[in-house]
């Protein structure tokens, strides 16, 4: 097979495989949930990339398509021209002008390797986003509410917000801590199912931990700004919430350090 023919076949194959994997991920999402869909896509895109690595091929092409978007206007001008020359042998021939103005060629560059890398990067980012939210549980919603209220209103608006009451915040961190072991076990189980290489698991988990740490730091800042004797806050409540937060963070770091 000529190299150019092989490259064209390979390009189309990689495009089809990537699309099929994305479609499969959507189907798995409906049947089994987010983490299964994310890990399925990451795993098989990594396999596809690994299978391409021995081949020194570019997987690039330029696709050309006819564009008829201006055809209607060109026909209107053609019909409105009473002096059109249909049989002229020059470039002023009305039919040639109609084709030139009404039909154009659009070129687009296709790079299957780049598209594969973009898809893999997007799949990893989705896994990081979804897994960090799943592990944080209600803490993620609490931080989002605080950020939204702090951005759109005054400090008093945040301090007096119903979701910022000491009892509710205490419940948020207590529930998140109770559910954390189960969530960590589920993530670990699914990662072992889809990704046999522990180094790959570690690479994926590091940004998850970083994202969670940032959220916990933001939560700590908002809790620190709560004033005693307002909205159910006092030193005892604040100490209990911060203790739960620190225990939560420690559990995450210990569990993910084993990868």
mmCIF file of C-alpha atoms in Angstrom:
data_model
loop_
_atom_site.group_PDB
_atom_site.id
_atom_site.type_symbol
_atom_site.label_atom_id
_atom_site.label_comp_id
_atom_site.label_asym_id
_atom_site.label_seq_id
_atom_site.Cartn_x
_atom_site.Cartn_y
_atom_site.Cartn_z
ATOM 1 C CA UNK A 1 0.000 0.000 0.000
ATOM 2 C CA UNK A 2 1.291 3.438 -0.900
ATOM 3 C CA UNK A 3 2.204 5.518 2.194
ATOM 4 C CA UNK A 4 -0.260 8.254 1.230
ATOM 5 C CA UNK A 5 -3.094 5.739 0.851
ATOM 6 C CA UNK A 6 -2.187 4.121 4.194
ATOM 7 C CA UNK A 7 -2.185 7.517 5.921
ATOM 8 C CA UNK A 8 -5.594 8.371 4.486
ATOM 9 C CA UNK A 9 -7.055 5.047 5.660
ATOM 10 C CA UNK A 10 -5.430 5.502 9.088
ATOM 11 C CA UNK A 11 -6.784 9.043 9.393
ATOM 12 C CA UNK A 12 -10.329 7.945 8.694
ATOM 13 C CA UNK A 13 -9.961 4.958 11.030
ATOM 14 C CA UNK A 14 -8.749 7.107 13.921
ATOM 15 C CA UNK A 15 -11.602 9.552 13.341
ATOM 16 C CA UNK A 16 -14.141 6.717 13.356
ATOM 17 C CA UNK A 17 -12.640 5.080 16.460
ATOM 18 C CA UNK A 18 -12.604 8.351 18.381
ATOM 19 C CA UNK A 19 -16.238 9.055 17.483
ATOM 20 C CA UNK A 20 -17.281 5.500 18.395
ATOM 21 C CA UNK A 21 -15.565 5.771 21.787
ATOM 22 C CA UNK A 22 -17.297 9.076 22.528
ATOM 23 C CA UNK A 23 -20.660 7.577 21.526
ATOM 24 C CA UNK A 24 -19.943 4.531 23.698
ATOM 25 C CA UNK A 25 -19.139 6.800 26.630
ATOM 26 C CA UNK A 26 -22.521 8.518 26.278
ATOM 27 C CA UNK A 27 -24.265 5.127 26.267
ATOM 28 C CA UNK A 28 -22.348 4.000 29.380
ATOM 29 C CA UNK A 29 -23.229 7.283 31.102
ATOM 30 C CA UNK A 30 -26.927 6.484 30.743
ATOM 31 C CA UNK A 31 -26.547 2.893 31.951
ATOM 32 C CA UNK A 32 -23.798 2.958 34.575
ATOM 33 C CA UNK A 33 -23.115 6.541 35.617
ATOM 34 C CA UNK A 34 -20.568 9.312 35.247
ATOM 35 C CA UNK A 35 -17.394 7.735 36.587
ATOM 36 C CA UNK A 36 -17.793 4.626 34.402
ATOM 37 C CA UNK A 37 -18.308 6.791 31.316
ATOM 38 C CA UNK A 38 -15.299 9.002 32.091
ATOM 39 C CA UNK A 39 -12.923 6.123 32.811
ATOM 40 C CA UNK A 40 -14.096 4.088 29.824
ATOM 41 C CA UNK A 41 -13.298 6.988 27.506
ATOM 42 C CA UNK A 42 -9.942 7.767 29.134
ATOM 43 C CA UNK A 43 -8.857 4.111 29.043
ATOM 44 C CA UNK A 44 -9.664 3.452 25.403
ATOM 45 C CA UNK A 45 -8.347 6.784 24.131
ATOM 46 C CA UNK A 46 -5.063 5.977 25.875
ATOM 47 C CA UNK A 47 -5.034 2.564 24.177
ATOM 48 C CA UNK A 48 -5.731 4.146 20.794
ATOM 49 C CA UNK A 49 -2.933 6.674 21.272
ATOM 50 C CA UNK A 50 -0.540 3.932 22.345
ATOM 51 C CA UNK A 51 -1.382 1.849 19.274
ATOM 52 C CA UNK A 52 -0.605 4.804 16.993
ATOM 53 C CA UNK A 53 2.770 5.585 18.563
ATOM 54 C CA UNK A 54 4.825 2.995 16.536
ATOM 55 C CA UNK A 55 3.671 4.508 13.232
ATOM 56 C CA UNK A 56 5.503 7.536 11.873
ATOM 57 C CA UNK A 57 2.474 9.071 10.168
ATOM 58 C CA UNK A 58 1.026 12.586 10.221
ATOM 59 C CA UNK A 59 -2.720 11.819 10.041
ATOM 60 C CA UNK A 60 -3.379 15.243 8.535
ATOM 61 C CA UNK A 61 -5.396 16.179 5.473
ATOM 62 C CA UNK A 62 -7.208 19.067 3.855
ATOM 63 C CA UNK A 63 -10.889 18.502 3.101
ATOM 64 C CA UNK A 64 -12.595 20.507 0.370
ATOM 65 C CA UNK A 65 -16.341 21.102 0.108
ATOM 66 C CA UNK A 66 -18.513 23.102 -2.251
ATOM 67 C CA UNK A 67 -20.244 26.031 -0.552
ATOM 68 C CA UNK A 68 -23.584 27.076 -2.068
ATOM 69 C CA UNK A 69 -24.477 29.638 0.606
ATOM 70 C CA UNK A 70 -24.221 32.532 -1.883
ATOM 71 C CA UNK A 71 -26.001 30.681 -4.692
ATOM 72 C CA UNK A 72 -29.382 32.327 -4.022
ATOM 73 C CA UNK A 73 -27.973 35.852 -4.260
ATOM 74 C CA UNK A 74 -25.983 34.933 -7.381
ATOM 75 C CA UNK A 75 -29.099 33.567 -9.122
ATOM 76 C CA UNK A 76 -31.029 36.731 -8.198
ATOM 77 C CA UNK A 77 -28.313 38.903 -9.750
ATOM 78 C CA UNK A 78 -28.202 36.609 -12.790
ATOM 79 C CA UNK A 79 -31.960 36.938 -13.403
ATOM 80 C CA UNK A 80 -31.932 40.690 -12.767
ATOM 81 C CA UNK A 81 -29.197 41.282 -15.348
ATOM 82 C CA UNK A 82 -31.044 42.003 -18.595
ATOM 83 C CA UNK A 83 -27.791 42.362 -20.531
ATOM 84 C CA UNK A 84 -26.340 39.005 -19.529
ATOM 85 C CA UNK A 85 -24.135 37.337 -22.103
ATOM 86 C CA UNK A 86 -24.843 33.634 -22.173
ATOM 87 C CA UNK A 87 -22.685 32.725 -25.161
ATOM 88 C CA UNK A 88 -19.724 34.994 -24.672
ATOM 89 C CA UNK A 89 -16.367 33.180 -24.761
ATOM 90 C CA UNK A 90 -14.828 35.624 -22.273
ATOM 91 C CA UNK A 91 -14.873 35.764 -18.479
ATOM 92 C CA UNK A 92 -17.928 38.038 -18.772
ATOM 93 C CA UNK A 93 -20.050 35.024 -19.701
ATOM 94 C CA UNK A 94 -23.128 35.182 -17.443
ATOM 95 C CA UNK A 95 -23.110 31.443 -16.660
ATOM 96 C CA UNK A 96 -19.438 31.534 -15.659
ATOM 97 C CA UNK A 97 -20.129 34.559 -13.471
ATOM 98 C CA UNK A 98 -23.085 32.734 -11.874
ATOM 99 C CA UNK A 99 -20.889 29.740 -11.015
ATOM 100 C CA UNK A 100 -18.025 31.898 -9.793
ATOM 101 C CA UNK A 101 -20.223 34.014 -7.508
ATOM 102 C CA UNK A 102 -22.655 31.321 -6.402
ATOM 103 C CA UNK A 103 -20.317 28.413 -5.711
ATOM 104 C CA UNK A 104 -17.087 28.503 -3.716
ATOM 105 C CA UNK A 105 -14.704 25.874 -2.367
ATOM 106 C CA UNK A 106 -14.243 25.739 1.398
ATOM 107 C CA UNK A 107 -11.106 24.115 2.768
ATOM 108 C CA UNK A 108 -10.735 22.718 6.279
ATOM 109 C CA UNK A 109 -7.706 21.134 7.896
ATOM 110 C CA UNK A 110 -8.158 17.741 9.584
ATOM 111 C CA UNK A 111 -5.610 16.467 12.102
ATOM 112 C CA UNK A 112 -6.711 13.189 13.677
ATOM 113 C CA UNK A 113 -3.796 13.027 16.117
ATOM 114 C CA UNK A 114 -4.562 16.510 17.407
ATOM 115 C CA UNK A 115 -8.277 15.692 17.645
ATOM 116 C CA UNK A 116 -7.418 12.511 19.569
ATOM 117 C CA UNK A 117 -5.229 14.449 22.026
ATOM 118 C CA UNK A 118 -7.942 17.102 22.464
ATOM 119 C CA UNK A 119 -10.533 14.404 23.127
ATOM 120 C CA UNK A 120 -8.254 12.662 25.654
ATOM 121 C CA UNK A 121 -7.527 15.957 27.419
ATOM 122 C CA UNK A 122 -11.240 16.733 27.585
ATOM 123 C CA UNK A 123 -12.021 13.251 28.936
ATOM 124 C CA UNK A 124 -9.370 13.627 31.667
ATOM 125 C CA UNK A 125 -10.707 17.064 32.609
ATOM 126 C CA UNK A 126 -14.238 15.647 32.822
ATOM 127 C CA UNK A 127 -13.019 12.865 35.104
ATOM 128 C CA UNK A 128 -11.202 15.367 37.333
ATOM 129 C CA UNK A 129 -14.249 17.643 37.555
ATOM 130 C CA UNK A 130 -16.788 14.890 38.161
ATOM 131 C CA UNK A 131 -14.640 12.902 40.626
ATOM 132 C CA UNK A 132 -13.695 15.929 42.737
ATOM 133 C CA UNK A 133 -17.376 16.947 42.928
ATOM 134 C CA UNK A 134 -18.395 13.400 43.845
ATOM 135 C CA UNK A 135 -15.803 13.142 46.626
ATOM 136 C CA UNK A 136 -16.537 16.603 48.005
ATOM 137 C CA UNK A 137 -20.249 15.832 48.091
ATOM 138 C CA UNK A 138 -22.276 18.650 49.710
ATOM 139 C CA UNK A 139 -19.095 20.672 50.337
ATOM 140 C CA UNK A 140 -18.900 21.469 46.604
ATOM 141 C CA UNK A 141 -22.411 22.960 46.657
ATOM 142 C CA UNK A 142 -21.639 24.914 49.824
ATOM 143 C CA UNK A 143 -18.522 26.489 48.288
ATOM 144 C CA UNK A 144 -20.380 27.348 45.070
ATOM 145 C CA UNK A 145 -23.162 29.046 47.052
ATOM 146 C CA UNK A 146 -20.645 31.041 49.081
ATOM 147 C CA UNK A 147 -18.754 32.182 45.990
ATOM 148 C CA UNK A 148 -21.942 33.131 44.176
ATOM 149 C CA UNK A 149 -23.309 35.121 47.128
ATOM 150 C CA UNK A 150 -19.953 36.780 47.857
ATOM 151 C CA UNK A 151 -19.592 37.838 44.210
ATOM 152 C CA UNK A 152 -23.100 39.209 43.836
ATOM 153 C CA UNK A 153 -23.598 40.829 47.238
ATOM 154 C CA UNK A 154 -21.983 42.251 50.372
ATOM 155 C CA UNK A 155 -20.210 40.418 53.177
ATOM 156 C CA UNK A 156 -23.344 40.795 55.291
ATOM 157 C CA UNK A 157 -25.372 39.020 52.595
ATOM 158 C CA UNK A 158 -23.088 35.996 52.864
ATOM 159 C CA UNK A 159 -22.885 36.073 56.672
ATOM 160 C CA UNK A 160 -26.679 36.131 57.012
ATOM 161 C CA UNK A 161 -27.477 33.699 54.192
ATOM 162 C CA UNK A 162 -29.597 30.724 55.337
ATOM 163 C CA UNK A 163 -27.118 28.170 53.979
ATOM 164 C CA UNK A 164 -24.362 29.848 56.028
ATOM 165 C CA UNK A 165 -25.958 29.132 59.397
ATOM 166 C CA UNK A 166 -23.658 27.343 61.818
ATOM 167 C CA UNK A 167 -25.926 24.323 62.200
ATOM 168 C CA UNK A 168 -26.336 23.797 58.441
ATOM 169 C CA UNK A 169 -22.620 24.168 57.692
ATOM 170 C CA UNK A 170 -21.815 21.740 60.495
ATOM 171 C CA UNK A 171 -24.264 19.271 58.937
ATOM 172 C CA UNK A 172 -22.713 19.713 55.481
ATOM 173 C CA UNK A 173 -19.229 18.769 56.656
ATOM 174 C CA UNK A 174 -20.486 16.008 58.928
ATOM 175 C CA UNK A 175 -22.414 14.370 56.057
ATOM 176 C CA UNK A 176 -19.514 14.787 53.621
ATOM 177 C CA UNK A 177 -17.146 13.128 56.101
ATOM 178 C CA UNK A 178 -19.542 10.228 56.723
ATOM 179 C CA UNK A 179 -19.901 9.543 52.977
ATOM 180 C CA UNK A 180 -16.224 10.022 52.092
ATOM 181 C CA UNK A 181 -15.023 6.464 52.789
ATOM 182 C CA UNK A 182 -17.728 5.007 50.553
ATOM 183 C CA UNK A 183 -16.986 7.489 47.757
ATOM 184 C CA UNK A 184 -13.222 6.893 47.971
ATOM 185 C CA UNK A 185 -13.756 3.138 47.851
ATOM 186 C CA UNK A 186 -15.977 3.488 44.784
ATOM 187 C CA UNK A 187 -13.455 5.682 42.934
ATOM 188 C CA UNK A 188 -10.602 3.310 43.794
ATOM 189 C CA UNK A 189 -12.624 0.274 42.679
ATOM 190 C CA UNK A 190 -13.553 1.799 39.326
ATOM 191 C CA UNK A 191 -10.047 3.073 38.641
ATOM 192 C CA UNK A 192 -8.642 -0.410 39.295
ATOM 193 C CA UNK A 193 -11.255 -1.820 36.940
ATOM 194 C CA UNK A 194 -10.441 0.483 34.029
ATOM 195 C CA UNK A 195 -6.794 1.456 34.583
ATOM 196 C CA UNK A 196 -4.390 -1.324 35.541
ATOM 197 C CA UNK A 197 -1.342 0.961 35.614
ATOM 198 C CA UNK A 198 -1.068 2.557 39.064
ATOM 199 C CA UNK A 199 1.136 5.320 37.641
ATOM 200 C CA UNK A 200 -1.691 6.344 35.304
ATOM 201 C CA UNK A 201 -4.100 6.297 38.240
ATOM 202 C CA UNK A 202 -1.761 8.564 40.191
ATOM 203 C CA UNK A 203 -1.447 11.015 37.298
ATOM 204 C CA UNK A 204 -5.236 11.296 37.106
ATOM 205 C CA UNK A 205 -5.745 11.594 40.860
ATOM 206 C CA UNK A 206 -3.206 14.362 41.514
ATOM 207 C CA UNK A 207 -5.284 17.116 39.860
ATOM 208 C CA UNK A 208 -8.394 15.741 41.601
ATOM 209 C CA UNK A 209 -6.701 16.230 44.972
ATOM 210 C CA UNK A 210 -5.459 19.699 43.975
ATOM 211 C CA UNK A 211 -8.952 20.751 42.956
ATOM 212 C CA UNK A 212 -10.435 19.417 46.182
ATOM 213 C CA UNK A 213 -7.745 21.129 48.253
ATOM 214 C CA UNK A 214 -8.553 24.472 46.616
ATOM 215 C CA UNK A 215 -12.250 24.005 47.404
ATOM 216 C CA UNK A 216 -11.497 23.117 51.023
ATOM 217 C CA UNK A 217 -9.252 26.171 51.374
ATOM 218 C CA UNK A 218 -12.067 28.346 50.046
ATOM 219 C CA UNK A 219 -14.513 26.714 52.456
ATOM 220 C CA UNK A 220 -12.091 27.351 55.328
ATOM 221 C CA UNK A 221 -11.853 31.019 54.324
ATOM 222 C CA UNK A 222 -15.637 31.471 54.232
ATOM 223 C CA UNK A 223 -16.018 29.721 57.599
ATOM 224 C CA UNK A 224 -13.302 31.938 59.076
ATOM 225 C CA UNK A 225 -15.225 35.036 58.011
ATOM 226 C CA UNK A 226 -18.371 33.975 59.895
ATOM 227 C CA UNK A 227 -18.897 36.140 62.984
ATOM 228 C CA UNK A 228 -19.556 34.724 66.434
ATOM 229 C CA UNK A 229 -23.030 35.197 67.876
ATOM 230 C CA UNK A 230 -24.442 35.659 64.351
ATOM 231 C CA UNK A 231 -26.382 33.110 62.285
ATOM 232 C CA UNK A 232 -25.727 30.340 64.803
ATOM 233 C CA UNK A 233 -21.938 30.677 64.929
ATOM 234 C CA UNK A 234 -19.680 30.544 67.970
ATOM 235 C CA UNK A 235 -16.195 29.239 68.737
ATOM 236 C CA UNK A 236 -17.393 25.731 69.523
ATOM 237 C CA UNK A 237 -19.340 25.357 66.245
ATOM 238 C CA UNK A 238 -16.446 26.792 64.218
ATOM 239 C CA UNK A 239 -13.934 24.424 65.864
ATOM 240 C CA UNK A 240 -16.175 21.413 65.144
ATOM 241 C CA UNK A 241 -16.597 22.384 61.493
ATOM 242 C CA UNK A 242 -12.866 23.023 60.999
ATOM 243 C CA UNK A 243 -12.041 19.729 62.707
ATOM 244 C CA UNK A 244 -14.331 17.880 60.255
ATOM 245 C CA UNK A 245 -12.786 19.789 57.352
ATOM 246 C CA UNK A 246 -9.227 18.900 58.381
ATOM 247 C CA UNK A 247 -10.165 15.251 58.948
ATOM 248 C CA UNK A 248 -11.822 15.187 55.521
ATOM 249 C CA UNK A 249 -8.722 16.633 53.837
ATOM 250 C CA UNK A 250 -6.403 14.202 55.644
ATOM 251 C CA UNK A 251 -8.481 11.182 54.580
ATOM 252 C CA UNK A 252 -8.370 12.264 50.949
ATOM 253 C CA UNK A 253 -4.601 12.745 50.976
ATOM 254 C CA UNK A 254 -3.946 9.427 52.736
ATOM 255 C CA UNK A 255 -6.221 7.476 50.374
ATOM 256 C CA UNK A 256 -4.808 9.028 47.182
ATOM 257 C CA UNK A 257 -1.169 8.784 48.303
ATOM 258 C CA UNK A 258 -1.413 5.002 47.977
ATOM 259 C CA UNK A 259 -1.772 5.324 44.212
#
